[in-house]
Amino acid sequence: MFFTGDSSTRKRVDLGGRSSKERDRQKLLEQAQLERKRRLNLRQQNSAALKIQKCFRGRKAVEAERSKMREQFCLTFGKHCQKVDRNCFNSDSGFLQQLLFFFNAHNNGDFVALVEACRLLHRFVQASAGDIIVDLFVGMDYKSKNAIVDNRVKQLAFACLQAVHHNRDQLEDQLLMSSECTSVPAVILLEAVVILTDPKLPWACSVVGYLLRRNIFVLLRDIVVIAKQSTMAQSGNRQLSSLEHVLILIASHIGQQPCTCTNIDPRWSFSSQVLTIPFMWQLFPHLKEVFTTSGMSKHYIHQMALCVHGHVNILPDDLSQEFPGYACLLGNILETAVVALSQLNSSFDMAIDFAVISAFMLEALPPIKSSNRENKGDSSLGVDEMAIDEECVVESMNGDLEQQIISAIDSRLLQQLVNVLSRGTSLSGSPEDGLENKEVEAVGAICAFLHVTFSTLPQQIMTVLAYRTELVPMLWNFMKCCHENQQWPSLSGPTAHLSGDGPGWLLPLAVFCPVYKHMLMIVDNEEFYEQEKPLSLKDIRGLIVILKQVLWQLLWVIPMKSPNAVKSSTILSAIRRNSVDFIQERVSIVTSELLAQLQDWNNRRQFTSPNVFHAQDAVDEVFISQALTENTRAYDILRQAPFLVPFTSRVKIFTSQLVAARQRNGPQAVFTQHRFRIRRDRLFEDAFNQLSALTEEDLRGVIRVTFVNELGVEEAGIDGGGIFKDFMENITRAAFDVQYGLFKETADHLLYPNPGSVLIHEQHLQFFHFLGSILGKAMFEGILVDIPFATFFLSKLKQKYNYLNDLPSLDPELYRHLIFLKHYEGDISELELYFVIVNNEYGEQTEEELLPGGKDIRVTNENVITFIHLIANHRLNFQIRQQSSHFMRGFQQLMQKNWIEMLSEHELQLLISGSLEGMDFEDLRCHTNYAGGYHNEHYVIEMFWEVLKNFSLENQKKFLKFVTGCSRGPLLGFKHLEPVICIQRAASDDSEDALDRLPTSATCMNLLKLPPYRSKEQLEMKLLYAINADAGFDLS
């Protein structure tokens, strides 16, 4: 502004390295681009405005022409079509041409005109016979004018349905009326469609194809939804309605020969639009019949299967949260499946398609409220499942819809499905040339369907699958063939619908194991062992090998995060239910349950070596040490599949657990000793009154006993453990004696609770609790007691359920009678049996109903299986439920549940009473101590071992009982007997008086007092006399 005195000008320097020319060029380019976009937007706006104006002007002109045509139509033909004759429908007449040009469903006058036109059509058709419909529209020259006629007929048919659709709310009560009600608009319009779409007419295919291209099922869906709300729908009047007739004609046209209709988008098809309406068949029973018998079901099921394979969602929006579209579709498809699969035209491919879409939709179902799981172990949720369920909370669907789905999956459906699939394969027998794709596809489809069914719906279907289908042999032949060929085909394709790539044995075992397990609960001993049904014993031996390998693979090689996490699948999302991880968890559970059941059958009557059940990899010491630590694979295997671990290894683990438990109580034992005075002549009463007051912690501690003889004087001796052991032997001998009335004997002299114990002892339940704790204390302290329990009672200690095959051990005669009934070929109702059972305890007879109202329910050929198992349940479970429950509670005060669960009933008896096998002579000699001057090389000891070695097995058992109080040796050998057997010299000299004495024993200390006999004969004679006198301790 003012001169500063400096004549030079400063240069401006761009620190970005660009000159001002470059900066100006970039700015210019940006401005040019913006200007170009602005001009483009302006052109597009102008173009759009022109198109809108053009469309508006066109529409306005059309509406004006329609209005003119409407006025001209009313002048020419009358507002109510009163100025027409039968020639009005002819192609040369302008009647239909004008009406269809200006018709607008929103216009009330147009609706009236269309109704009157259809009324005329109906009247002209009724007044004539033969091919009058074609004559009405074209006369005798159809071929030359077919294009014009077809166009008018299909537009007329569509206009009728469009009119009904637009006015459906006003016509609600007319929509379900029959064709006889020809005076109401809805029937008139719908009957016109029926007339125009008659399959016998030459334009039928053209008309139906046009309607399908106009998405006619979308309109029909809206009409049917309104019709369901009408009073006629509630009244139950199920005559063939005009609406139902229209649905039949249009839906059944697809797939018929000769049909030239193009395939339409499945989204607008009959299956997606109409079959997703809830309870369709209640509204349209005639349509249901046509759907199942005419081949319609085959076409639409295949259409849906293609969409499932392509993962395409074709379903419309749900009518409400209570009625999901896929659930309604599933219910309608299932309801017709039995009849559809029983048709002669039903094929293997149709059964595959049905299984695929049913599995797909079952997976998507929300939780079934009415699901009542048969497996009681399936009632608790794993942590992972609970987390999933919290993330995806789904409202339950309508109860009636649930019931429709549950009721549809019945015995007839399962029989038809399995039979159709098995007929289409060679799996009904053993395939000789390996497996074809057909077999793999069939197994994948049926297993996917049943797996999802097991996870979603109640388990009443198990009996049907086990006894009324060939599913078990079919799946076994498949698995057997795969195992022999060492090649398992993948079943994770679209047929099986698995999310993930799982091994080929996964799905078959997920279905086979629960069904075969259920079958083993019902089958009797004769069928299993003698008739070898449904699988031969040879096949069962092969099955055990497969199951063992699979289970070891799942639990040890590829263990899950939590093997016991999946106890229920009723609340799982669809993504979870068909995932490989979830199926692996389910298979590990059902496989271990089936193997445990097969082991029970093998224990009942051996058909294979017990070692077959063992996984040899589990025998090392590392596994045993891991099994004692929680959250290890070995620990989980021991809890879920203990039979994989050899029994001797489990005994070591059990013994280690007992030792650890006793050591935990060791520091307090010195200060918490409980001493009791027990009168020998009041042994049980004193023991019960004093010991039953002890807490669980007290029972785990040290208990000392002082005996009082008949004179009221305390017996000499200090209890260092020996007197307590003698007390335990005496109390168990007295309390478990059948004469005391708490227990009864089977025919094999095995003990079980007396069902009538309440008639003898008022405090019988408290007595059972006490005896349970006494038995638990004996096992806790490692004291063997010679009490042979019945297997079905030992099952109660494991909280297991007894079945028909356990009945022979309790009542062989009743079992034979029940088996006679099971195989009775005549009319069982003639035997006059009812669902009642008569109990006879000590001469007092009582009658109990096996079912509510059982005295009025006669046993028939249909319900005899139920009757048989209710009888077995009553005798094996119900009668002794209270006694067993109290005994178990007392027993578990000292014996933890997880300790007992790793043992079978047979193995539990061995831990209670010792080994049933012959005495290991060398083991006994190596682990025997000597006292009073005896030693291993003393001549009396040498004679003793020679005599004992030559004893019979029976006498050797009597010797053990004489010395230790139990006729069986310790399971892990005499090294683990506490205390170790000791032989003590019974006399200080070898006088005649001393040599005339008998050997005596102190069983509480496992002590044998043996006089120094001079000859082997004398020693043998004296020892035999002593061990057969049953007075070992009393002689000391």
PDB file of N, CA and C in Angstrom, residues 927-960:
ATOM      1  N   HIS A 927       2.537-113.708  50.559  1.00  0.00           N
ATOM      2  CA  HIS A 927       2.114-112.577  51.384  1.00  0.00           C
ATOM      3  C   HIS A 927       1.472-113.059  52.679  1.00  0.00           C
ATOM      4  N   THR A 928       2.139-113.994  53.348  1.00  0.00           N
ATOM      5  CA  THR A 928       1.701-114.492  54.648  1.00  0.00           C
ATOM      6  C   THR A 928       2.819-114.280  55.664  1.00  0.00           C
ATOM      7  N   ASN A 929       2.444-113.753  56.820  1.00  0.00           N
ATOM      8  CA  ASN A 929       3.413-113.572  57.910  1.00  0.00           C
ATOM      9  C   ASN A 929       3.306-114.733  58.900  1.00  0.00           C
ATOM     10  N   TYR A 930       4.332-114.874  59.740  1.00  0.00           N
ATOM     11  CA  TYR A 930       4.373-115.979  60.709  1.00  0.00           C
ATOM     12  C   TYR A 930       4.727-115.407  62.075  1.00  0.00           C
ATOM     13  N   ALA A 931       4.231-116.089  63.146  1.00  0.00           N
ATOM     14  CA  ALA A 931       4.502-115.630  64.524  1.00  0.00           C
ATOM     15  C   ALA A 931       4.516-116.843  65.454  1.00  0.00           C
ATOM     16  N   GLY A 932       5.044-116.647  66.674  1.00  0.00           N
ATOM     17  CA  GLY A 932       5.064-117.696  67.696  1.00  0.00           C
ATOM     18  C   GLY A 932       6.093-118.774  67.435  1.00  0.00           C
ATOM     19  N   GLY A 933       7.092-118.487  66.625  1.00  0.00           N
ATOM     20  CA  GLY A 933       8.134-119.478  66.345  1.00  0.00           C
ATOM     21  C   GLY A 933       8.046-120.083  64.959  1.00  0.00           C
ATOM     22  N   TYR A 934       6.945-119.850  64.268  1.00  0.00           N
ATOM     23  CA  TYR A 934       6.826-120.344  62.897  1.00  0.00           C
ATOM     24  C   TYR A 934       7.611-119.443  61.946  1.00  0.00           C
ATOM     25  N   HIS A 935       8.118-120.040  60.858  1.00  0.00           N
ATOM     26  CA  HIS A 935       8.756-119.280  59.779  1.00  0.00           C
ATOM     27  C   HIS A 935       8.500-120.024  58.483  1.00  0.00           C
ATOM     28  N   ASN A 936       8.910-119.473  57.400  1.00  0.00           N
ATOM     29  CA  ASN A 936       8.547-119.994  56.085  1.00  0.00           C
ATOM     30  C   ASN A 936       9.030-121.418  55.856  1.00  0.00           C
ATOM     31  N   GLU A 937      10.174-121.811  56.506  1.00  0.00           N
ATOM     32  CA  GLU A 937      10.743-123.134  56.267  1.00  0.00           C
ATOM     33  C   GLU A 937      10.479-124.101  57.406  1.00  0.00           C
ATOM     34  N   HIS A 938       9.611-123.712  58.340  1.00  0.00           N
ATOM     35  CA  HIS A 938       9.284-124.612  59.456  1.00  0.00           C
ATOM     36  C   HIS A 938       8.532-125.824  58.906  1.00  0.00           C
ATOM     37  N   TYR A 939       8.780-127.019  59.505  1.00  0.00           N
ATOM     38  CA  TYR A 939       8.205-128.250  58.954  1.00  0.00           C
ATOM     39  C   TYR A 939       6.679-128.235  59.027  1.00  0.00           C
ATOM     40  N   VAL A 940       6.115-127.605  60.077  1.00  0.00           N
ATOM     41  CA  VAL A 940       4.648-127.515  60.173  1.00  0.00           C
ATOM     42  C   VAL A 940       4.105-126.625  59.058  1.00  0.00           C
ATOM     43  N   ILE A 941       4.799-125.540  58.776  1.00  0.00           N
ATOM     44  CA  ILE A 941       4.371-124.623  57.714  1.00  0.00           C
ATOM     45  C   ILE A 941       4.471-125.307  56.351  1.00  0.00           C
ATOM     46  N   GLU A 942       5.557-126.082  56.154  1.00  0.00           N
ATOM     47  CA  GLU A 942       5.688-126.806  54.885  1.00  0.00           C
ATOM     48  C   GLU A 942       4.518-127.783  54.703  1.00  0.00           C
ATOM     49  N   MET A 943       4.173-128.518  55.790  1.00  0.00           N
ATOM     50  CA  MET A 943       3.043-129.445  55.711  1.00  0.00           C
ATOM     51  C   MET A 943       1.743-128.683  55.447  1.00  0.00           C
ATOM     52  N   PHE A 944       1.588-127.547  56.089  1.00  0.00           N
ATOM     53  CA  PHE A 944       0.362-126.768  55.961  1.00  0.00           C
ATOM     54  C   PHE A 944       0.133-126.363  54.506  1.00  0.00           C
ATOM     55  N   TRP A 945       1.181-125.845  53.845  1.00  0.00           N
ATOM     56  CA  TRP A 945       1.019-125.396  52.463  1.00  0.00           C
ATOM     57  C   TRP A 945       0.734-126.555  51.526  1.00  0.00           C
ATOM     58  N   GLU A 946       1.343-127.694  51.791  1.00  0.00           N
ATOM     59  CA  GLU A 946       1.065-128.867  50.960  1.00  0.00           C
ATOM     60  C   GLU A 946      -0.392-129.308  51.106  1.00  0.00           C
ATOM     61  N   VAL A 947      -0.883-129.304  52.354  1.00  0.00           N
ATOM     62  CA  VAL A 947      -2.275-129.702  52.604  1.00  0.00           C
ATOM     63  C   VAL A 947      -3.229-128.713  51.937  1.00  0.00           C
ATOM     64  N   LEU A 948      -2.965-127.420  52.116  1.00  0.00           N
ATOM     65  CA  LEU A 948      -3.857-126.402  51.568  1.00  0.00           C
ATOM     66  C   LEU A 948      -3.874-126.437  50.035  1.00  0.00           C
ATOM     67  N   LYS A 949      -2.712-126.718  49.451  1.00  0.00           N
ATOM     68  CA  LYS A 949      -2.633-126.760  47.997  1.00  0.00           C
ATOM     69  C   LYS A 949      -3.467-127.895  47.421  1.00  0.00           C
ATOM     70  N   ASN A 950      -3.553-128.992  48.177  1.00  0.00           N
ATOM     71  CA  ASN A 950      -4.302-130.159  47.705  1.00  0.00           C
ATOM     72  C   ASN A 950      -5.794-130.084  48.025  1.00  0.00           C
ATOM     73  N   PHE A 951      -6.221-129.056  48.741  1.00  0.00           N
ATOM     74  CA  PHE A 951      -7.648-128.888  49.028  1.00  0.00           C
ATOM     75  C   PHE A 951      -8.426-128.643  47.720  1.00  0.00           C
ATOM     76  N   SER A 952      -9.676-129.014  47.754  1.00  0.00           N
ATOM     77  CA  SER A 952     -10.562-128.667  46.639  1.00  0.00           C
ATOM     78  C   SER A 952     -10.830-127.159  46.672  1.00  0.00           C
ATOM     79  N   LEU A 953     -11.357-126.650  45.550  1.00  0.00           N
ATOM     80  CA  LEU A 953     -11.649-125.218  45.482  1.00  0.00           C
ATOM     81  C   LEU A 953     -12.641-124.827  46.567  1.00  0.00           C
ATOM     82  N   GLU A 954     -13.621-125.669  46.822  1.00  0.00           N
ATOM     83  CA  GLU A 954     -14.623-125.374  47.841  1.00  0.00           C
ATOM     84  C   GLU A 954     -13.991-125.286  49.221  1.00  0.00           C
ATOM     85  N   ASN A 955     -13.085-126.210  49.517  1.00  0.00           N
ATOM     86  CA  ASN A 955     -12.431-126.197  50.838  1.00  0.00           C
ATOM     87  C   ASN A 955     -11.457-125.029  50.969  1.00  0.00           C
ATOM     88  N   GLN A 956     -10.833-124.648  49.870  1.00  0.00           N
ATOM     89  CA  GLN A 956      -9.952-123.478  49.921  1.00  0.00           C
ATOM     90  C   GLN A 956     -10.756-122.214  50.241  1.00  0.00           C
ATOM     91  N   LYS A 957     -11.983-122.117  49.669  1.00  0.00           N
ATOM     92  CA  LYS A 957     -12.843-120.970  49.983  1.00  0.00           C
ATOM     93  C   LYS A 957     -13.270-121.008  51.446  1.00  0.00           C
ATOM     94  N   LYS A 958     -13.554-122.211  51.955  1.00  0.00           N
ATOM     95  CA  LYS A 958     -13.920-122.325  53.365  1.00  0.00           C
ATOM     96  C   LYS A 958     -12.762-121.942  54.268  1.00  0.00           C
ATOM     97  N   PHE A 959     -11.539-122.261  53.854  1.00  0.00           N
ATOM     98  CA  PHE A 959     -10.367-121.871  54.634  1.00  0.00           C
ATOM     99  C   PHE A 959     -10.253-120.350  54.691  1.00  0.00           C
ATOM    100  N   LEU A 960     -10.435-119.707  53.535  1.00  0.00           N
ATOM    101  CA  LEU A 960     -10.359-118.245  53.523  1.00  0.00           C
ATOM    102  C   LEU A 960     -11.417-117.638  54.434  1.00  0.00           C
TER     103      LEU A 960
END
